[in-house]
Structure formats: structure tokens, C-alpha cells
Coordinates of C-alpha atoms and ligand atoms in Angstrom, one line a residue:
X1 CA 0.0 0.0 0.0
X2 CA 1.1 3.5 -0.7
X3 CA 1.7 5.6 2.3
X4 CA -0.9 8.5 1.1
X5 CA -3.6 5.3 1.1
X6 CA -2.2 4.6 4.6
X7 CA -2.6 7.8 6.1
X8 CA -5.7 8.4 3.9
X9 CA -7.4 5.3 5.4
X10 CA -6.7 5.6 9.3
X11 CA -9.4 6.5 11.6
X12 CA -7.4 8.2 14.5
X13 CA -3.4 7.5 14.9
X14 CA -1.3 5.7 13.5
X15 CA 2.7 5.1 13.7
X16 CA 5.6 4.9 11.5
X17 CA 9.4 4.4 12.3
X18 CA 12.8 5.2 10.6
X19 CA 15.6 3.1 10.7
X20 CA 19.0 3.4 9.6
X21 CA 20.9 0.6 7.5
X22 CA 23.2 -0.8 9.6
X23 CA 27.3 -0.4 9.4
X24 CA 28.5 -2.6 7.4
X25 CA 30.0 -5.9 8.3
X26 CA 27.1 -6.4 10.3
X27 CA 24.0 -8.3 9.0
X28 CA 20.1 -8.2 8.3
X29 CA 19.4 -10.1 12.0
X30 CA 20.3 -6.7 13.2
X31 CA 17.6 -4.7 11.7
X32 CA 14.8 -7.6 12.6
X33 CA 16.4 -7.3 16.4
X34 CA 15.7 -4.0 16.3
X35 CA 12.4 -3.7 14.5
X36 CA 11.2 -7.1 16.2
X37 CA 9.6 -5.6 19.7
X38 CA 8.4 -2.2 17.3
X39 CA 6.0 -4.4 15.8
X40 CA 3.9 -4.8 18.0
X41 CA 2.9 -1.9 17.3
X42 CA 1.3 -2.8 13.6
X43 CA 3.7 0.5 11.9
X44 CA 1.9 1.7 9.3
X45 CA 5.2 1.7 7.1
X46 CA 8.9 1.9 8.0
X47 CA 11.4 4.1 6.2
X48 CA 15.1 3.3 5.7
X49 CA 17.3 6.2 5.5
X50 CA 20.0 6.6 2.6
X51 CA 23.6 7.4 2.8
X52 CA 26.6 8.7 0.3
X53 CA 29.7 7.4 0.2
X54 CA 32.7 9.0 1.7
X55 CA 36.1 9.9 0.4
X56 CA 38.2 8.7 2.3
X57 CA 42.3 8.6 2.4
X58 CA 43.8 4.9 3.5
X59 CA 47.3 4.3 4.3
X60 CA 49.2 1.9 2.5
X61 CA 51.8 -0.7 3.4
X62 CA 54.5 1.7 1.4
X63 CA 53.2 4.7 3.5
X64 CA 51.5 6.2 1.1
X65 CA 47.8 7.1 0.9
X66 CA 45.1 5.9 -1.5
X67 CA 42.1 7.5 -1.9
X68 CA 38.6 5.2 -1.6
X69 CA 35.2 5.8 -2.0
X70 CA 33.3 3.8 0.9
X71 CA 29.9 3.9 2.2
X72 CA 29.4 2.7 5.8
X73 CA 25.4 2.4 5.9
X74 CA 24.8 0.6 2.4
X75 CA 21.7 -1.7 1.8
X76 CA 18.8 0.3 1.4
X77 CA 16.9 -0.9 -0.9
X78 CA 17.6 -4.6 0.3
X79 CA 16.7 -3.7 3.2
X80 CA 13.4 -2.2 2.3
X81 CA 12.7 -6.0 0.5
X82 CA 13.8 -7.9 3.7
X83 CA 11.1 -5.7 5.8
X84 CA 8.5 -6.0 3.3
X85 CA 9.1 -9.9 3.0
X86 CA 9.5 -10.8 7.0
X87 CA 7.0 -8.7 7.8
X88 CA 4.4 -8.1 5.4
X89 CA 5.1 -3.9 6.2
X90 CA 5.3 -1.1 3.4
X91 CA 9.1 0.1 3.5
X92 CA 9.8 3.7 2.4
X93 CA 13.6 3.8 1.1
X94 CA 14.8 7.2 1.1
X95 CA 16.8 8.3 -2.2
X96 CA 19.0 11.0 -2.3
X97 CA 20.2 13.3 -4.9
X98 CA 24.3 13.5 -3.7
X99 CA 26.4 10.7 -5.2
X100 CA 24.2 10.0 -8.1
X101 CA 23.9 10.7 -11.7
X102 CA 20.5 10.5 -13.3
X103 CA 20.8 7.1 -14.8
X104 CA 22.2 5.3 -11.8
X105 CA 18.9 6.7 -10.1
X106 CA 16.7 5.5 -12.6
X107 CA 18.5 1.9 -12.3
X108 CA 18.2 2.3 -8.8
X109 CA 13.9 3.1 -9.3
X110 CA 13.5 0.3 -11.8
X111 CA 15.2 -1.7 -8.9
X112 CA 12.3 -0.8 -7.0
X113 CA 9.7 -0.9 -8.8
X114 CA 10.6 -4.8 -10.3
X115 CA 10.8 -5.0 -6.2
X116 CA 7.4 -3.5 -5.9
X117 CA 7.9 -0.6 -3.7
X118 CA 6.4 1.7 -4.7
X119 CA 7.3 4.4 -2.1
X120 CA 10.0 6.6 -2.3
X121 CA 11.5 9.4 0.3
X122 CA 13.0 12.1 -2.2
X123 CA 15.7 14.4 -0.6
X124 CA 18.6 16.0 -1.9
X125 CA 21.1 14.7 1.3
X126 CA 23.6 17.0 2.6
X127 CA 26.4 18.3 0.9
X128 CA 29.5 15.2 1.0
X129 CA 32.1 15.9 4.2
X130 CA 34.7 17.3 2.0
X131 CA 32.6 19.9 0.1
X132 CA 31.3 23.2 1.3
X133 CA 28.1 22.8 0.4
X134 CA 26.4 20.2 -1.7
X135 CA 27.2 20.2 -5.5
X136 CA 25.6 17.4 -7.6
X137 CA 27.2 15.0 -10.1
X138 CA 28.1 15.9 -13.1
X139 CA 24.7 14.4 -14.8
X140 CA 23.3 14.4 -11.5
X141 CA 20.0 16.1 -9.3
X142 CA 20.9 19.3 -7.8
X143 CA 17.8 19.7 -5.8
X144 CA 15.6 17.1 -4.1
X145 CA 12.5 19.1 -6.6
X146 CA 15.0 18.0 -9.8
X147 CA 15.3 13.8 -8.1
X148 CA 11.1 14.6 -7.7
X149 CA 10.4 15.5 -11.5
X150 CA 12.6 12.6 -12.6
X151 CA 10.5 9.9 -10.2
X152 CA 7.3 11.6 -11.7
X153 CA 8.2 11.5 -15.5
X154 CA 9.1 7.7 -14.7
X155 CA 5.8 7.3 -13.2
X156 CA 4.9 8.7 -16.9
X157 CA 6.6 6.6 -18.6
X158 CA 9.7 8.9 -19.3
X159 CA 12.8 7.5 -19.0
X160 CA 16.5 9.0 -19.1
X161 CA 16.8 7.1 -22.4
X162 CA 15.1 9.2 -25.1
X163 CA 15.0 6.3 -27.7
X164 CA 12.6 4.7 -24.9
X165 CA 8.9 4.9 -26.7
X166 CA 6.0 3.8 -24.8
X167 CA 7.8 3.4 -21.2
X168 CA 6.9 0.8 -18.8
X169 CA 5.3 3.0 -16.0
X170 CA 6.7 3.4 -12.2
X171 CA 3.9 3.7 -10.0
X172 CA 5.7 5.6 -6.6
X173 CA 4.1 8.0 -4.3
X174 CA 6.5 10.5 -3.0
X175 CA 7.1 12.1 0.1
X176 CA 9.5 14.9 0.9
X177 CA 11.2 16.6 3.6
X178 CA 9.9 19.8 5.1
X179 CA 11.5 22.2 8.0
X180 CA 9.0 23.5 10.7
X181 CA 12.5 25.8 11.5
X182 CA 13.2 26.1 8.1
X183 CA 16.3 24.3 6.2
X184 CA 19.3 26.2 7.5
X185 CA 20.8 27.1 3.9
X186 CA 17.5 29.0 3.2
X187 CA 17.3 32.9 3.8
X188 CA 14.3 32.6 5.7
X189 CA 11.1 30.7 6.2
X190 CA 9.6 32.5 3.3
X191 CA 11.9 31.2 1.3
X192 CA 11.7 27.7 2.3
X193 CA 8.0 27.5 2.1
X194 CA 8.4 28.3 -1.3
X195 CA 10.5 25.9 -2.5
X196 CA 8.3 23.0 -0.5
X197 CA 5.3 24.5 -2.3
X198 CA 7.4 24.2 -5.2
X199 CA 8.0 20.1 -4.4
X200 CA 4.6 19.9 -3.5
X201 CA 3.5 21.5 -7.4
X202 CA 5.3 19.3 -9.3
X203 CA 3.6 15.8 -7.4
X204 CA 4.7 15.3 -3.7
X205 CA 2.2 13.9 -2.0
X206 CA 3.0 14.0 1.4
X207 CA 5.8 15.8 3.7
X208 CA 7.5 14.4 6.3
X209 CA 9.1 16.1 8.9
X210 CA 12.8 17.4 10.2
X211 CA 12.5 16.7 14.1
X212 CA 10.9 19.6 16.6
X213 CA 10.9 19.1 20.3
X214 CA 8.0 22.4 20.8
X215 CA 4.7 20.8 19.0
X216 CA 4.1 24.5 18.2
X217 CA 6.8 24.8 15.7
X218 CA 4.3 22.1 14.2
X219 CA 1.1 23.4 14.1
X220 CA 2.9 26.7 13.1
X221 CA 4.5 25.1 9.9
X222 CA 1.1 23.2 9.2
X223 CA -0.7 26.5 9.6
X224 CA 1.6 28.3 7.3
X225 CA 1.7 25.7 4.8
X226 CA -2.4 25.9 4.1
X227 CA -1.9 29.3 3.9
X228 CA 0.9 28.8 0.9
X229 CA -1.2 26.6 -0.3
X230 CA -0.1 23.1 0.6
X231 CA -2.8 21.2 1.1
X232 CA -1.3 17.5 1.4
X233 CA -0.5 15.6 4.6
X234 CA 2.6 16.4 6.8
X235 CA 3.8 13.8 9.0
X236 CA 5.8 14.8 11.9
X237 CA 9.2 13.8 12.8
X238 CA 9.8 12.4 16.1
X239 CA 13.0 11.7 17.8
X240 CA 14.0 11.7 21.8
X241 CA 16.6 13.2 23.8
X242 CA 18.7 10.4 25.1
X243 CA 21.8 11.4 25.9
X244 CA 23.4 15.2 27.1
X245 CA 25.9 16.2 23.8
X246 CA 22.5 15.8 22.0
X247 CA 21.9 19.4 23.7
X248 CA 24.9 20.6 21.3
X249 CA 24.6 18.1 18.2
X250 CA 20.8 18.1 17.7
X251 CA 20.9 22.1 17.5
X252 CA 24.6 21.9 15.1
X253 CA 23.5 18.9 12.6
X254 CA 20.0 19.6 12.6
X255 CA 19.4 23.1 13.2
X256 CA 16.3 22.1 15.6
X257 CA 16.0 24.5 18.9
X258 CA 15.7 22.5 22.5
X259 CA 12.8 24.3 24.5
X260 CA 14.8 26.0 27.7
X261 CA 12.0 23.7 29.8
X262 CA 13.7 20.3 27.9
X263 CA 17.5 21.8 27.9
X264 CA 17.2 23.1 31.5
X265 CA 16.1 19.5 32.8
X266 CA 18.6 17.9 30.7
X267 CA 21.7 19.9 32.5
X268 CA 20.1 19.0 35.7
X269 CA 20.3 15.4 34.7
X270 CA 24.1 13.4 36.6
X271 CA 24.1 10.4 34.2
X272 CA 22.5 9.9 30.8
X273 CA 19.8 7.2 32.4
X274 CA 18.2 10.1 33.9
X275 CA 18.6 11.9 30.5
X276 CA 16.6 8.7 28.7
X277 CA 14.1 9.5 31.3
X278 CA 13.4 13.2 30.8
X279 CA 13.7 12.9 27.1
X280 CA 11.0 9.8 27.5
X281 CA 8.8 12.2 29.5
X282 CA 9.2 14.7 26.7
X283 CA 8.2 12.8 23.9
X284 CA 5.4 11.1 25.5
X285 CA 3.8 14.3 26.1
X286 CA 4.6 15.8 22.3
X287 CA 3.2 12.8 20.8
X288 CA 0.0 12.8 23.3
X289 CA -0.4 16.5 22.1
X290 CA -0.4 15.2 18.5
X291 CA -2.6 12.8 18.7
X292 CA -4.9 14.9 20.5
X293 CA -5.0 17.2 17.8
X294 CA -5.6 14.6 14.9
X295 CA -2.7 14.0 13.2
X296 CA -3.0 10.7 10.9
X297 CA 0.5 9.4 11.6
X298 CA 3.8 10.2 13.8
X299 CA 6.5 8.9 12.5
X300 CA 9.3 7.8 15.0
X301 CA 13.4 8.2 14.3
X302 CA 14.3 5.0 16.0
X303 CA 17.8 5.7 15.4
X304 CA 19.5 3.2 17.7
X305 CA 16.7 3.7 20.6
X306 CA 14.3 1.4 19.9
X307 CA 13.5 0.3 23.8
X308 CA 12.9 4.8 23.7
X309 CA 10.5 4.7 21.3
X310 CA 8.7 1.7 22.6
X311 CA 7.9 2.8 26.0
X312 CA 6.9 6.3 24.2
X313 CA 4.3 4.2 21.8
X314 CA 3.5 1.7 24.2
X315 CA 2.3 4.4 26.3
X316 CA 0.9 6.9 24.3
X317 CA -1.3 4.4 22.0
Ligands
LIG401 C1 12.3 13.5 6.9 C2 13.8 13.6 6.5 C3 14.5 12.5 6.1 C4 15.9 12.6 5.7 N1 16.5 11.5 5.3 C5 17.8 11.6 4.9 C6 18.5 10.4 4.4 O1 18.0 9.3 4.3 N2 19.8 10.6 3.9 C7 20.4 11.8 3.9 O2 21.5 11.9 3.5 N3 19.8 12.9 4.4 C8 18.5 12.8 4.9 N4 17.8 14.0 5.3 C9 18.6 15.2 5.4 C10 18.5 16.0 4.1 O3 19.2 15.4 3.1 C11 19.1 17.4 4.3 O4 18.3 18.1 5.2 C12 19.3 18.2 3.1 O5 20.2 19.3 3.5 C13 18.1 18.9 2.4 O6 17.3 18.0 1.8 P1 15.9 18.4 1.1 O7 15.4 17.2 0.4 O8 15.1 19.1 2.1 O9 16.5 19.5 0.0 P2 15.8 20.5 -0.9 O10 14.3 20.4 -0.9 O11 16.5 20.4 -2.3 O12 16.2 21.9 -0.3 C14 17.6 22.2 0.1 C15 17.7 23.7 0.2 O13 17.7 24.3 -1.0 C16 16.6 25.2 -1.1 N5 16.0 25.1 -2.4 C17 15.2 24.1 -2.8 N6 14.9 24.3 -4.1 C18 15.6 25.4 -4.5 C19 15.8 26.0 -5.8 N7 15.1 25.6 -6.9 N8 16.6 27.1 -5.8 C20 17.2 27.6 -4.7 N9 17.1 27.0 -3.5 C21 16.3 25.9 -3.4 C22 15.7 24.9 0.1 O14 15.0 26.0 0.6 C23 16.7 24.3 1.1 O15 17.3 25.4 1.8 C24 16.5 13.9 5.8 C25 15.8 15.0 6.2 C26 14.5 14.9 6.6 C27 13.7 16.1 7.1

């Protein structure tokens, strides 16, 4: 089923969860250890996040240094298979622009589509840890709106291949990301709403959230967004405070605030058990507020937490 249908079709709440692929060397038992006790839960659909490869530099017996390409989180899309085959759940693979020509994307949709999934995350990633910001390939997407227009001409039948008449047609629905504290290369929120109304234009059919620990930054952004225009569904992002350099990461990598309430219990905190516990509290009480208010789906970052996000669920639904 196609995650619009889901969140089209649920009478009250239901929940999703994002997991990452593991590092590699390790195998697929780990993501069924850590998606086993979640499923109790009956997730509406599970995402699996998507990452570039690095350059990196490796020394050599002679002492010298060779440059290599390697990505520590592959397996998304086989990933996505395993979920949907052990346990009969819709995966969401996300698929990023950085890295990727236009070709080896399309390979990488007709992988998934032969697959049948037939949701896709688009997002353009972030730009690659030796670049200053992100540039694309050289025949490549530069925003996440250009990787959009090339999953919806596929779903047209269009392919990269001119010569290719009559197309077989994708069939994917298409979320995107959206900032309720705007995307921190954008000059303002203005801005930023612009482009996602652009996304939403050109076929998105549902957003998904960057994480937000104040549920009004929320409503705010879904406020805003009927007001631009946007009328489909945005899911929120959810993700815990579990540990105390989170109070300086979350706000660096993601560009997220912490309420002073959250931050100001978190200092207070002597170990990162009693961190767990205040970001536990915290959470349960955004996604009771959510819920509250209607919203179809709240979708979970497990990220390595996924005893966190089961005591949040198991007591909020
Ligand atoms: C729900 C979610 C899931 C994510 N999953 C992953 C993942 O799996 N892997 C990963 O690497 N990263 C992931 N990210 C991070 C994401 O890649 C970064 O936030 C990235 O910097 C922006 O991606 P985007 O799709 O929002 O980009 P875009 O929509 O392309 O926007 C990027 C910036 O460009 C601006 N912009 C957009 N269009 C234009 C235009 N035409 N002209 C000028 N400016 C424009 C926007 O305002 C914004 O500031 C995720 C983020 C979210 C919120």
C-alpha cells in the first residue's frame, strides 16, 4: 500500500518508524532485532534512511595514501525487500540526490519498482564531508524538486533514455522533507516555504518532517503551509533526547532548537539514564499533544533507541 492510502485510510493515529541501515560488516538479523519488539505496534510503514559514500584517504603498506570511496550504511533498498518480506510492512527507502547521476537513479527506481515498492522518500542529502556545500554529479539532481520531476516522469513513462517509446510506467508515491524551522541554507522561512510548495507542485504527496521538540513549531508550519497553499498531509518527525551532547549536536547537525524547559532538565540530569528518562517524558507528552489534535501518523526516528521509542508508543497508544 502507498503511504498516502495509509494515512488516507486511518481512523485516529497511526505510527511509522525510521531506521537506519546498519554499518556494514554487520547483518540483516540486526535490523529484525531491532524492528522485532516495534512491531507490536502494527507500523503503518517503515522508512530506511540513505547514505553517500565517503572519500576517504587509507594508508598503504609503502606509506603512502590511497584514496577510496566507501559507504558505511549501504543496503537500502535490500533492506526495504527484507522488511516487506519478513513482515508483510510497506518500506519507504529514502533516495538521495548526492552521489548519483540521473541514470544510476533511474536503475536504482527500476530496482524498486521490479521490487514492488512503490514508495519513495526524495531528498537531496547533505552536501558530501569534503565539500562546502552540496554540489551534484556531473549528470546528476541538484535539488531534491530535480530527483522529484525525474520519479514523476518515470511514473509517466519517461525515462533517461530518449529512444525509450511507450515506457513501462513506475507507480511511486512521493514524500518529501519539510522544515518547521526552516532548512538552514535558506534565507528565511519565506523562502523555504516556497521551494516545498514548489516540491509539493510538481507531485509530492506527502511531507515528512525534520524533528521539533516544541509541537508548536508544528502546528505553526502546518498553519503556514495551508496558507501557501499546501494542502497534502505532513507527518511529523519524532525523535528523543537520550543522551546530554545531543543538547549541542541536535541544534549543530539539525538546526532544531531544544525548548529552555527540555535543555534546563537535561543539564540537571548526573548520568544519561536520567537523561533517557526526561527525554522519554518529553516525547510522550509531544506525541499525546499530537494525537490529540488529529494527526494521521507520527513517525518515530528509531535511530538506535528502539527500547525509547517503545515505551513512548506503548504508552501513548
Ligand atoms: C524526513 C527527513 C529525512 C531525511 N533522510 C535523509 C537520508 O535518508 N539521507 C540523507 O543523506 N539525508 C536525509 N535527510 C537530510 C536532508 O538530506 C538534508 O536536510 C538536506 O540538506 C536537504 O534535503 P531536502 O530534500 O530538504 O533538500 P531540498 O528540498 O532540495 O532543499 C535544500 C535547500 O535548497 C533550497 N531550495 C530548494 N529548491 C531550490 C531552488 N530551486 N533554488 C534555490 N534553492 C532551493 C531549500 O529551501 C533548502 O534550503 C532527511 C531529512 C528529513 C527532514
Amino acid at each position: 500500500m502507498k503511504v498516502i492510502e495509509h494515512i488516507q485510510q486511518t481512523n485516529g493515529t497511526k505510527v511509522s518508524f525510521e531506521i537506519l541501515p546498519p554499518l556494514k560488516g554487520k547483518t540483516i538479523n540486526s535490523i529484525y532485532e531491532h524492528l522485532d519488539p516495534l512491531m507490536e505496534f502494527k507500523p503503518a510503514f517503515i522508512n530506511v534512511t540513505y547514505h553517500r559514500s565517503e572519500t576517504m584517504f587509507k594508508k598503504k603498506s609503502d606509506g603512502t595514501f590511497e584514496k577510496v570511496e566507501v559507504r558505511k550504511r549501504p543496503g537500502t533498498v535490500g533492506i526495504c525487500a527484507a522488511i516487506m518480506n519478513h513482515y508483510q510492512v510497506d518500506a519507504v527507502p529514502h533516495l538521495i540526490c548526492g552521489g548519483f547521476g540521473k541514470r544510476e537513479t533511474e536503475d536504482a527506481l527500476i530496482d524498486l519498482h521490479f521490487l514492488g515498492i512503490d514508495n519513495v522518500l526524495i531528498i537531496r542529502g547533505d552536501a558530501a564531508k569534503n565539500e562546502a556545500s552540496f554540489e551534484p554529479e556531473p549528470n546528476g539532481n541538484r535539488y531534491a524538486i530535480d530527483l522529484l520531476r525525474q520519479v514523476v516522469n518515470l511514473n509517466h513513462g519517461i525515462y533517461q533514455e530518449e529512444d525509450i517509446k511507450n515506457g513501462g510506467k513506475t507507480n511511486f508515491c512521493i514524500g518529501v522533507a519539510g522544515y518547521p524551522e526552516k532548512h538552514f541554507e535558506a534565507p528565511n522561512l519565506q523562502t523555504d516555504m516556497m521551494h516545498l510548495k514548489a516540491k509539493v507542485d510538481a507531485g509530492a504527496d506527502y511531507i515528512t518532517t525534520q524533528m521539533f521538540f516544541d509541537n508548536q513549531k508544528y502546528f505553526d508550519f502546518v498553519k503556514s503551509c495551508r496558507q501557501n497553499g499546501i494542502e497534502v498531509p505532513i507527518v511529523p518527525g519524532l525523535k528523543p533526547i537520550t543522551n546530554k551532547k545531543q543538547l549541542t549536536i541536535l541544534p549543530k547537525v539539525f538546526h532544531v532548537d531544544i525548548p529552555a524547559d527540555l535543555s534546563n532538565a537535561i543539564m540537571k540530569c548526573k548520568n544519561d539514564e536520567e537523561v533517557e528518562k526526561i527525554g522519554t517524558e518529553w516525547l510522550t507528552e509531544q506525541s499525546r499533544e499530537l494525537k490529540k489534535s488529529g494527526v494521521k501518523v507520527l513517525h518515530y526516528y528509531t535511530l538506535g533507541k528502539p527500547k525509547v521509542i517503545w515505551n513512548i508508543v506503548k504508552e501513548v497508544f
